[in-house]
Amino acid sequence: AGARVGVESSAELRAGALAQFDRTFAVTYALDAIVLIVALLGIVATLSAQVLERRQEIGVLRCIGTLRRDVVAMIVGEAAWLGVLGSILGVAAGYIVAWILVFVVNKQAFGWTIDFGLAPYSDLRLALLVITASVVAGLLPAAQAARVPAGEAVRAE
C-alpha cells in the first residue's frame, strides 16, 4: 500500500497553522478565568481589610450624617477604581508581552512573525468586564462597611 501525500496551498497551510495556534492557546482562556477569580478574591480581601482598618473613620463619617448608602457608594467606588487601574495596567502589560512574543520570541524560535495589531473594542469589552466584576467584588466589603455602628466606632477612638 502506497503512502498518500497531500498538497496544500499556502492559504490552507496558514489556516491550519492558525487553527493549531488557537487550539494551543485554548488553555489560556481557562487561565484567564482563574486569574479573574483570584483577582476578584484579592479585591474582596483588600477592601475587607480596608474596612476593618478604617472602622473608626467610617464610624465618624456615620456620626456626622453620612448615610449607609453613601458608605456603600464609597467602598464600591474604590472597587471600581481598582478595576479601572487594573484594566489600564493589564491592557498595557498585555500589549507589551504580545509585542515581545510576536517580534522577539517568535522570530528567534521560528524565524518568522505574525501580524501584530491593536484590538480596542476587545480591550474595551475586557475593561468593562473587569470594572463590573470589581464593583460586584466590592459589594461584600461595602455591606460590611455599611454595618459599622457609628457610636461604637467613635467610643473606640
XYZ file of N, CA and C in Angstrom, residues 102-154:
159
model
N 5.570 38.275 19.736
C 5.498 38.324 18.272
C 6.840 38.667 17.645
N 7.505 39.685 18.159
C 8.700 40.192 17.476
C 10.020 39.673 18.031
N 10.005 39.062 19.206
C 11.247 38.537 19.764
C 11.201 37.009 19.816
N 10.249 36.473 20.572
C 10.195 35.020 20.779
C 9.904 34.289 19.478
N 8.846 34.684 18.773
C 8.516 34.013 17.508
C 9.668 34.106 16.516
N 10.258 35.278 16.417
C 11.329 35.487 15.444
C 12.531 34.592 15.769
N 12.882 34.492 17.059
C 14.031 33.668 17.437
C 13.703 32.179 17.377
N 12.505 31.804 17.820
C 12.156 30.385 17.884
C 11.783 29.813 16.526
N 11.067 30.585 15.705
C 10.547 30.059 14.448
C 11.120 30.735 13.209
N 11.731 31.892 13.405
C 12.287 32.610 12.265
C 11.266 33.435 11.508
N 10.087 33.598 12.058
C 9.052 34.394 11.410
C 8.184 35.040 12.479
N 7.389 36.003 12.075
C 6.469 36.676 12.996
C 5.052 36.570 12.448
N 4.117 36.971 13.250
C 2.722 37.043 12.819
C 2.283 38.494 12.908
N 1.139 38.788 12.333
C 0.641 40.157 12.358
C 0.393 40.599 13.795
N 0.750 41.825 14.079
C 0.520 42.419 15.401
C -0.417 43.591 15.203
N -1.488 43.605 15.967
C -2.430 44.705 15.821
C -3.105 45.018 17.145
N -3.664 46.186 17.192
C -4.407 46.614 18.372
C -5.849 46.119 18.263
N -6.456 45.870 19.407
C -7.847 45.410 19.437
C -8.636 46.276 20.419
N -8.890 47.545 20.064
C -9.504 48.467 21.033
C -10.894 48.039 21.510
N -11.713 47.475 20.635
C -13.047 47.054 21.063
C -12.972 45.867 22.016
N -12.076 44.965 21.741
C -11.863 43.828 22.629
C -11.322 44.307 23.971
N -10.397 45.258 23.936
C -9.835 45.817 25.160
C -10.914 46.528 25.972
N -11.777 47.262 25.297
C -12.860 47.973 25.981
C -13.830 46.987 26.627
N -14.185 45.927 25.908
C -15.076 44.901 26.484
C -14.434 44.260 27.708
N -13.155 43.964 27.598
C -12.440 43.373 28.725
C -12.397 44.333 29.908
N -12.115 45.593 29.644
C -12.073 46.593 30.720
C -13.433 46.716 31.398
N -14.493 46.730 30.618
C -15.843 46.815 31.205
C -16.152 45.578 32.049
N -15.720 44.414 31.586
C -15.903 43.184 32.361
C -15.145 43.269 33.681
N -13.898 43.703 33.626
C -13.073 43.795 34.836
C -13.652 44.824 35.807
N -14.072 45.972 35.319
C -14.642 47.007 36.188
C -15.946 46.519 36.809
N -16.795 45.883 36.013
C -18.051 45.338 36.532
C -17.784 44.277 37.589
N -16.850 43.379 37.298
C -16.505 42.330 38.264
C -15.931 42.945 39.535
N -15.145 44.010 39.410
C -14.583 44.688 40.582
C -15.682 45.305 41.435
N -16.651 45.911 40.781
C -17.776 46.506 41.511
C -18.548 45.416 42.258
N -18.809 44.296 41.594
C -19.511 43.180 42.247
C -18.687 42.671 43.430
N -17.364 42.573 43.238
C -16.487 42.111 44.322
C -16.485 43.100 45.484
N -16.727 44.372 45.208
C -16.752 45.388 46.259
C -18.033 45.428 47.059
N -19.053 44.707 46.618
C -20.342 44.762 47.325
C -20.275 44.159 48.728
N -19.556 43.058 48.897
C -19.453 42.434 50.224
C -18.726 43.348 51.214
N -17.540 43.861 50.887
C -16.897 44.803 51.808
C -17.735 46.065 52.040
N -18.453 46.509 51.008
C -19.306 47.693 51.167
C -20.427 47.417 52.160
N -20.996 46.227 52.100
C -22.044 45.861 53.058
C -21.463 45.803 54.466
N -20.225 45.297 54.593
C -19.560 45.281 55.906
C -19.378 46.705 56.415
N -18.965 47.603 55.557
C -18.732 48.989 55.946
C -20.030 49.667 56.361
N -21.113 49.363 55.658
C -22.400 49.987 55.971
C -22.919 49.542 57.337
N -22.479 48.375 57.807
C -22.941 47.870 59.105
C -22.100 48.362 60.284
N -21.058 49.162 60.003
C -20.238 49.680 61.106
C -21.105 50.604 61.952
N -21.268 50.276 63.250
C -22.102 51.144 64.116
C -21.368 52.427 64.444
N -22.041 53.529 64.235
C -21.419 54.836 64.410
C -20.933 55.044 65.837
N -21.769 54.819 66.821
C -21.412 55.083 68.219
C -20.263 54.240 68.700
N -20.252 52.961 68.359
C -19.206 52.041 68.809
C -17.843 52.448 68.264
N -17.802 52.830 67.009
C -16.536 53.205 66.381
C -15.963 54.469 67.012
N -16.819 55.426 67.348
C -16.359 56.675 67.940
C -15.920 56.442 69.382
